[in-house]
């Protein structure tokens, strides 16, 4: 979605939630209703046509996209009526922001999830760090850093990304049932959700196998959990990322289990292709949100605080050369050979990384415009 499309969608959501009599908002994934994510080519063009070194004003086209996207993320999370997402097909980027903070996420055997922003010089945004902080162990950081694709319903349900598993052929009947069956709208959203859950359970696919992620959980935690505590361990973000790579290399070289070796080799290969600054930003951000959510304290424990931080990170990342270069390599020229700056983790300056997380100047930060309560 470009800036105009995102703003139009945001306005529609506000109108629907405040005026509609139906008790739930349904959004659907590719290919029926929304794109998989934001239009990164358009954002790249905005940044190239109107480059900036300092934080941009909120009417800059890059700022407009993230102002509206991140407001919508908060609106989904705080929607006063039940918000139901049918997440089938490609489910990535802003498509995740449009849905994963809602009350119900229906996934299917065709759902393909990923947050691959580190491969284009951005970072996994739309509040995914807040979602990842509630996942088992260090799986949230693992998915955020690597951009790992999840396509099995078992894994999607295990992470909590999916709340219900429904077969694709059942979706038309599910949509009809959700829309047509009479619902009583309550000021207490939980009561309406209980009504809707009775409908959803009729279509729930039973008997999921053991998730692959559950089998890999000990390996994921052994490699990625220390990085979430890197500050307490006296390690910088680049050093902690190097530690992850070393742990993966050790598993690949010494572990005799084929599945462990495969996990280590594939994960290491994925990390080696990503933007160094993006990975460092991701680790710092996910670690801070993880601790805030787990402790239940501080601005980052709430989605609004996360989005305010992510707004600063997003506009600053887009102002860097890495974002334009990453999008060029992946979706414009498609040579898959980006030239990152800095090229290596060891070349990242601590003050440059700190500057990414500095508070936005007055009048340039995220302006939140919430949905009206019931």
Short mmCIF file of N, CA and C in Angstrom, two decimals, residues 189-300:
data_model
loop_
_atom_site.label_atom_id
_atom_site.label_comp_id
_atom_site.label_asym_id
_atom_site.label_seq_id
_atom_site.Cartn_x
_atom_site.Cartn_y
_atom_site.Cartn_z
N UNK A 189 -16.58 -6.01 25.09
CA UNK A 189 -16.21 -6.75 23.88
C UNK A 189 -16.04 -8.23 24.14
N UNK A 190 -15.62 -8.60 25.35
CA UNK A 190 -15.39 -10.01 25.66
C UNK A 190 -16.66 -10.83 25.49
N UNK A 191 -17.84 -10.24 25.78
CA UNK A 191 -19.09 -10.97 25.63
C UNK A 191 -19.38 -11.24 24.16
N UNK A 192 -19.11 -10.26 23.30
CA UNK A 192 -19.31 -10.48 21.87
C UNK A 192 -18.33 -11.52 21.35
N UNK A 193 -17.11 -11.48 21.84
CA UNK A 193 -16.11 -12.46 21.41
C UNK A 193 -16.52 -13.87 21.78
N UNK A 194 -17.14 -14.05 22.93
CA UNK A 194 -17.59 -15.39 23.32
C UNK A 194 -18.66 -15.90 22.37
N UNK A 195 -19.53 -15.01 21.90
CA UNK A 195 -20.53 -15.42 20.90
C UNK A 195 -19.84 -15.86 19.60
N UNK A 196 -18.89 -15.05 19.17
CA UNK A 196 -18.19 -15.34 17.92
C UNK A 196 -17.36 -16.61 18.03
N UNK A 197 -16.82 -16.87 19.21
CA UNK A 197 -15.99 -18.06 19.38
C UNK A 197 -16.81 -19.33 19.17
N UNK A 198 -18.08 -19.28 19.53
CA UNK A 198 -18.94 -20.43 19.29
C UNK A 198 -19.06 -20.74 17.81
N UNK A 199 -19.09 -19.70 16.98
CA UNK A 199 -19.13 -19.89 15.52
C UNK A 199 -17.79 -20.41 15.01
N UNK A 200 -16.72 -19.78 15.46
CA UNK A 200 -15.39 -20.16 15.00
C UNK A 200 -15.07 -21.61 15.32
N UNK A 201 -15.48 -22.07 16.49
CA UNK A 201 -15.16 -23.44 16.90
C UNK A 201 -15.80 -24.47 15.98
N UNK A 202 -16.92 -24.13 15.34
CA UNK A 202 -17.57 -25.06 14.42
C UNK A 202 -16.71 -25.35 13.20
N UNK A 203 -15.82 -24.41 12.87
CA UNK A 203 -15.01 -24.54 11.66
C UNK A 203 -13.55 -24.90 11.97
N UNK A 204 -13.22 -24.97 13.25
CA UNK A 204 -11.84 -25.24 13.66
C UNK A 204 -11.40 -26.62 13.20
N UNK A 205 -10.22 -26.69 12.57
CA UNK A 205 -9.66 -27.95 12.10
C UNK A 205 -9.00 -28.66 13.29
N UNK A 206 -9.40 -29.89 13.61
CA UNK A 206 -8.84 -30.57 14.78
C UNK A 206 -7.55 -31.33 14.43
N UNK A 207 -6.88 -31.77 15.47
CA UNK A 207 -5.81 -32.76 15.32
C UNK A 207 -4.53 -32.27 14.68
N UNK A 208 -3.97 -31.15 15.14
CA UNK A 208 -2.71 -30.68 14.61
C UNK A 208 -1.55 -31.55 15.14
N UNK A 209 -0.53 -31.72 14.30
CA UNK A 209 0.66 -32.47 14.70
C UNK A 209 1.54 -31.61 15.60
N UNK A 210 2.59 -32.21 16.14
CA UNK A 210 3.52 -31.44 16.97
C UNK A 210 4.27 -30.44 16.10
N UNK A 211 4.30 -29.17 16.49
CA UNK A 211 4.95 -28.16 15.66
C UNK A 211 6.46 -28.39 15.55
N UNK A 212 7.00 -28.08 14.38
CA UNK A 212 8.44 -28.17 14.19
C UNK A 212 9.17 -27.19 15.09
N UNK A 213 8.57 -26.01 15.30
CA UNK A 213 9.21 -25.02 16.16
C UNK A 213 9.35 -25.52 17.59
N UNK A 214 8.39 -26.30 18.05
CA UNK A 214 8.49 -26.86 19.40
C UNK A 214 9.68 -27.81 19.50
N UNK A 215 9.93 -28.56 18.43
CA UNK A 215 11.08 -29.46 18.41
C UNK A 215 12.39 -28.68 18.39
N UNK A 216 12.37 -27.53 17.72
CA UNK A 216 13.59 -26.70 17.61
C UNK A 216 13.76 -25.73 18.78
N UNK A 217 12.75 -25.65 19.64
CA UNK A 217 12.77 -24.66 20.71
C UNK A 217 14.06 -24.66 21.53
N UNK A 218 14.57 -25.82 21.98
CA UNK A 218 15.82 -25.79 22.75
C UNK A 218 16.99 -25.20 21.98
N UNK A 219 17.09 -25.50 20.69
CA UNK A 219 18.17 -24.95 19.87
C UNK A 219 18.01 -23.45 19.69
N UNK A 220 16.78 -23.02 19.41
CA UNK A 220 16.51 -21.59 19.22
C UNK A 220 16.86 -20.82 20.49
N UNK A 221 16.42 -21.35 21.62
CA UNK A 221 16.67 -20.65 22.88
C UNK A 221 18.16 -20.61 23.22
N UNK A 222 18.86 -21.71 22.94
CA UNK A 222 20.29 -21.73 23.28
C UNK A 222 21.08 -20.72 22.47
N UNK A 223 20.66 -20.46 21.24
CA UNK A 223 21.38 -19.52 20.37
C UNK A 223 20.90 -18.08 20.53
N UNK A 224 19.58 -17.88 20.71
CA UNK A 224 19.01 -16.53 20.63
C UNK A 224 18.65 -15.92 21.98
N UNK A 225 18.40 -16.73 22.99
CA UNK A 225 18.00 -16.17 24.27
C UNK A 225 19.10 -15.31 24.91
N UNK A 226 20.37 -15.71 24.87
CA UNK A 226 21.41 -14.84 25.45
C UNK A 226 21.43 -13.44 24.83
N UNK A 227 21.09 -13.35 23.54
CA UNK A 227 21.11 -12.04 22.87
C UNK A 227 20.04 -11.11 23.44
N UNK A 228 18.92 -11.68 23.89
CA UNK A 228 17.88 -10.84 24.50
C UNK A 228 18.36 -10.21 25.80
N UNK A 229 19.38 -10.78 26.38
CA UNK A 229 19.95 -10.28 27.63
C UNK A 229 21.35 -9.70 27.42
N UNK A 230 21.63 -9.24 26.22
CA UNK A 230 23.00 -8.84 25.89
C UNK A 230 23.50 -7.68 26.73
N UNK A 231 22.64 -6.76 27.06
CA UNK A 231 23.08 -5.61 27.87
C UNK A 231 23.49 -6.06 29.27
N UNK A 232 22.71 -6.95 29.87
CA UNK A 232 23.06 -7.47 31.19
C UNK A 232 24.37 -8.25 31.16
N UNK A 233 24.68 -8.81 30.01
CA UNK A 233 25.91 -9.60 29.87
C UNK A 233 27.10 -8.76 29.43
N UNK A 234 26.88 -7.45 29.29
CA UNK A 234 27.97 -6.56 28.91
C UNK A 234 28.38 -6.69 27.45
N UNK A 235 27.44 -7.11 26.60
CA UNK A 235 27.74 -7.28 25.18
C UNK A 235 26.97 -6.22 24.39
N UNK A 236 27.61 -5.67 23.37
CA UNK A 236 26.91 -4.77 22.47
C UNK A 236 26.05 -5.60 21.53
N UNK A 237 25.15 -4.93 20.82
CA UNK A 237 24.30 -5.66 19.88
C UNK A 237 25.12 -6.37 18.80
N UNK A 238 26.09 -5.71 18.16
CA UNK A 238 26.90 -6.43 17.18
C UNK A 238 27.63 -7.63 17.78
N UNK A 239 28.14 -7.48 18.99
CA UNK A 239 28.82 -8.61 19.64
C UNK A 239 27.85 -9.75 19.90
N UNK A 240 26.64 -9.42 20.35
CA UNK A 240 25.64 -10.45 20.62
C UNK A 240 25.23 -11.17 19.34
N UNK A 241 25.15 -10.45 18.24
CA UNK A 241 24.84 -11.08 16.95
C UNK A 241 25.97 -12.00 16.51
N UNK A 242 27.20 -11.60 16.76
CA UNK A 242 28.33 -12.48 16.48
C UNK A 242 28.27 -13.73 17.34
N UNK A 243 27.83 -13.58 18.58
CA UNK A 243 27.69 -14.73 19.47
C UNK A 243 26.68 -15.72 18.92
N UNK A 244 25.56 -15.20 18.39
CA UNK A 244 24.57 -16.08 17.77
C UNK A 244 25.19 -16.87 16.63
N UNK A 245 25.92 -16.18 15.78
CA UNK A 245 26.54 -16.85 14.63
C UNK A 245 27.53 -17.91 15.08
N UNK A 246 28.30 -17.62 16.13
CA UNK A 246 29.28 -18.59 16.63
C UNK A 246 28.58 -19.82 17.21
N UNK A 247 27.49 -19.60 17.95
CA UNK A 247 26.74 -20.73 18.50
C UNK A 247 26.16 -21.59 17.37
N UNK A 248 25.64 -20.95 16.34
CA UNK A 248 25.11 -21.71 15.20
C UNK A 248 26.20 -22.50 14.50
N UNK A 249 27.35 -21.87 14.34
CA UNK A 249 28.48 -22.56 13.69
C UNK A 249 28.92 -23.77 14.51
N UNK A 250 28.94 -23.63 15.82
CA UNK A 250 29.32 -24.75 16.69
C UNK A 250 28.34 -25.90 16.54
N UNK A 251 27.05 -25.60 16.51
CA UNK A 251 26.04 -26.65 16.32
C UNK A 251 26.23 -27.33 14.98
N UNK A 252 26.46 -26.53 13.95
CA UNK A 252 26.62 -27.09 12.60
C UNK A 252 27.82 -28.02 12.51
N UNK A 253 28.86 -27.70 13.27
CA UNK A 253 30.10 -28.48 13.18
C UNK A 253 30.17 -29.66 14.14
N UNK A 254 29.43 -29.60 15.24
CA UNK A 254 29.62 -30.61 16.29
C UNK A 254 28.38 -31.43 16.61
N UNK A 255 27.19 -30.91 16.34
CA UNK A 255 25.98 -31.63 16.71
C UNK A 255 25.75 -32.78 15.72
N UNK A 256 25.48 -33.95 16.25
CA UNK A 256 25.33 -35.13 15.39
C UNK A 256 23.91 -35.33 14.88
N UNK A 257 22.96 -34.57 15.41
CA UNK A 257 21.57 -34.72 14.96
C UNK A 257 21.37 -34.00 13.63
N UNK A 258 20.90 -34.69 12.59
CA UNK A 258 20.72 -34.05 11.27
C UNK A 258 19.83 -32.81 11.32
N UNK A 259 18.72 -32.87 12.11
CA UNK A 259 17.82 -31.72 12.15
C UNK A 259 18.48 -30.52 12.83
N UNK A 260 19.36 -30.77 13.79
CA UNK A 260 20.08 -29.68 14.45
C UNK A 260 21.07 -29.04 13.48
N UNK A 261 21.80 -29.87 12.74
CA UNK A 261 22.73 -29.34 11.75
C UNK A 261 22.02 -28.52 10.69
N UNK A 262 20.90 -29.05 10.21
CA UNK A 262 20.15 -28.34 9.17
C UNK A 262 19.67 -26.99 9.69
N UNK A 263 19.11 -26.98 10.90
CA UNK A 263 18.67 -25.72 11.50
C UNK A 263 19.81 -24.73 11.58
N UNK A 264 20.96 -25.15 12.06
CA UNK A 264 22.10 -24.24 12.26
C UNK A 264 22.61 -23.71 10.93
N UNK A 265 22.76 -24.58 9.95
CA UNK A 265 23.31 -24.16 8.65
C UNK A 265 22.34 -23.19 7.96
N UNK A 266 21.05 -23.52 7.94
CA UNK A 266 20.07 -22.66 7.27
C UNK A 266 19.95 -21.31 7.96
N UNK A 267 19.96 -21.31 9.29
CA UNK A 267 19.84 -20.06 10.03
C UNK A 267 21.07 -19.20 9.82
N UNK A 268 22.23 -19.81 9.86
CA UNK A 268 23.47 -19.05 9.65
C UNK A 268 23.52 -18.46 8.25
N UNK A 269 23.11 -19.22 7.26
CA UNK A 269 23.09 -18.72 5.88
C UNK A 269 22.12 -17.55 5.75
N UNK A 270 20.99 -17.62 6.43
CA UNK A 270 20.02 -16.53 6.38
C UNK A 270 20.59 -15.26 6.97
N UNK A 271 21.22 -15.37 8.13
CA UNK A 271 21.75 -14.19 8.82
C UNK A 271 22.86 -13.52 8.02
N UNK A 272 23.64 -14.30 7.31
CA UNK A 272 24.77 -13.74 6.56
C UNK A 272 24.34 -12.87 5.39
N UNK A 273 23.08 -12.97 4.97
CA UNK A 273 22.59 -12.20 3.83
C UNK A 273 21.96 -10.87 4.23
N UNK A 274 21.78 -10.64 5.52
CA UNK A 274 20.95 -9.53 5.98
C UNK A 274 21.76 -8.27 6.24
N UNK A 275 21.04 -7.15 6.31
CA UNK A 275 21.67 -5.85 6.53
C UNK A 275 22.20 -5.77 7.96
N UNK A 276 23.49 -5.53 8.16
CA UNK A 276 24.06 -5.48 9.51
C UNK A 276 23.39 -4.47 10.43
N UNK A 277 23.17 -3.23 9.94
CA UNK A 277 22.55 -2.23 10.79
C UNK A 277 21.12 -2.61 11.14
N UNK A 278 20.40 -3.19 10.19
CA UNK A 278 19.03 -3.63 10.46
C UNK A 278 19.01 -4.70 11.55
N UNK A 279 19.93 -5.64 11.49
CA UNK A 279 19.98 -6.69 12.51
C UNK A 279 20.29 -6.11 13.87
N UNK A 280 21.20 -5.14 13.94
CA UNK A 280 21.55 -4.53 15.23
C UNK A 280 20.36 -3.76 15.80
N UNK A 281 19.66 -3.02 14.94
CA UNK A 281 18.46 -2.31 15.37
C UNK A 281 17.40 -3.30 15.85
N UNK A 282 17.20 -4.36 15.10
CA UNK A 282 16.21 -5.38 15.46
C UNK A 282 16.51 -5.96 16.83
N UNK A 283 17.75 -6.34 17.07
CA UNK A 283 18.10 -6.94 18.35
C UNK A 283 17.87 -5.97 19.50
N UNK A 284 18.34 -4.75 19.36
CA UNK A 284 18.15 -3.76 20.43
C UNK A 284 16.67 -3.53 20.71
N UNK A 285 15.89 -3.40 19.65
CA UNK A 285 14.46 -3.11 19.80
C UNK A 285 13.72 -4.30 20.40
N UNK A 286 13.95 -5.49 19.85
CA UNK A 286 13.23 -6.67 20.34
C UNK A 286 13.61 -6.98 21.78
N UNK A 287 14.87 -6.78 22.15
CA UNK A 287 15.29 -7.05 23.52
C UNK A 287 14.61 -6.09 24.49
N UNK A 288 14.55 -4.80 24.12
CA UNK A 288 13.92 -3.80 25.00
C UNK A 288 12.43 -4.09 25.16
N UNK A 289 11.75 -4.43 24.07
CA UNK A 289 10.32 -4.72 24.14
C UNK A 289 10.08 -6.02 24.90
N UNK A 290 10.91 -7.01 24.67
CA UNK A 290 10.79 -8.29 25.37
C UNK A 290 10.79 -8.09 26.88
N UNK A 291 11.75 -7.34 27.39
CA UNK A 291 11.85 -7.15 28.83
C UNK A 291 10.70 -6.30 29.36
N UNK A 292 10.28 -5.29 28.58
CA UNK A 292 9.17 -4.45 29.01
C UNK A 292 7.88 -5.25 29.10
N UNK A 293 7.61 -6.07 28.09
CA UNK A 293 6.38 -6.87 28.08
C UNK A 293 6.40 -7.92 29.18
N UNK A 294 7.54 -8.59 29.33
CA UNK A 294 7.62 -9.64 30.35
C UNK A 294 7.49 -9.07 31.76
N UNK A 295 8.00 -7.86 31.97
CA UNK A 295 7.89 -7.23 33.29
C UNK A 295 6.58 -6.46 33.45
N UNK A 296 5.97 -6.11 32.33
CA UNK A 296 4.73 -5.35 32.37
C UNK A 296 4.91 -3.91 32.79
N UNK A 297 6.09 -3.35 32.53
CA UNK A 297 6.36 -1.98 32.95
C UNK A 297 7.01 -1.19 31.82
N UNK A 298 6.81 0.12 31.85
CA UNK A 298 7.46 1.00 30.89
C UNK A 298 6.64 1.20 29.63
N UNK A 299 6.96 2.24 28.85
CA UNK A 299 6.19 2.54 27.63
C UNK A 299 6.17 1.40 26.63
N UNK A 300 7.25 0.63 26.54
CA UNK A 300 7.31 -0.44 25.55
C UNK A 300 6.48 -1.66 25.93
#
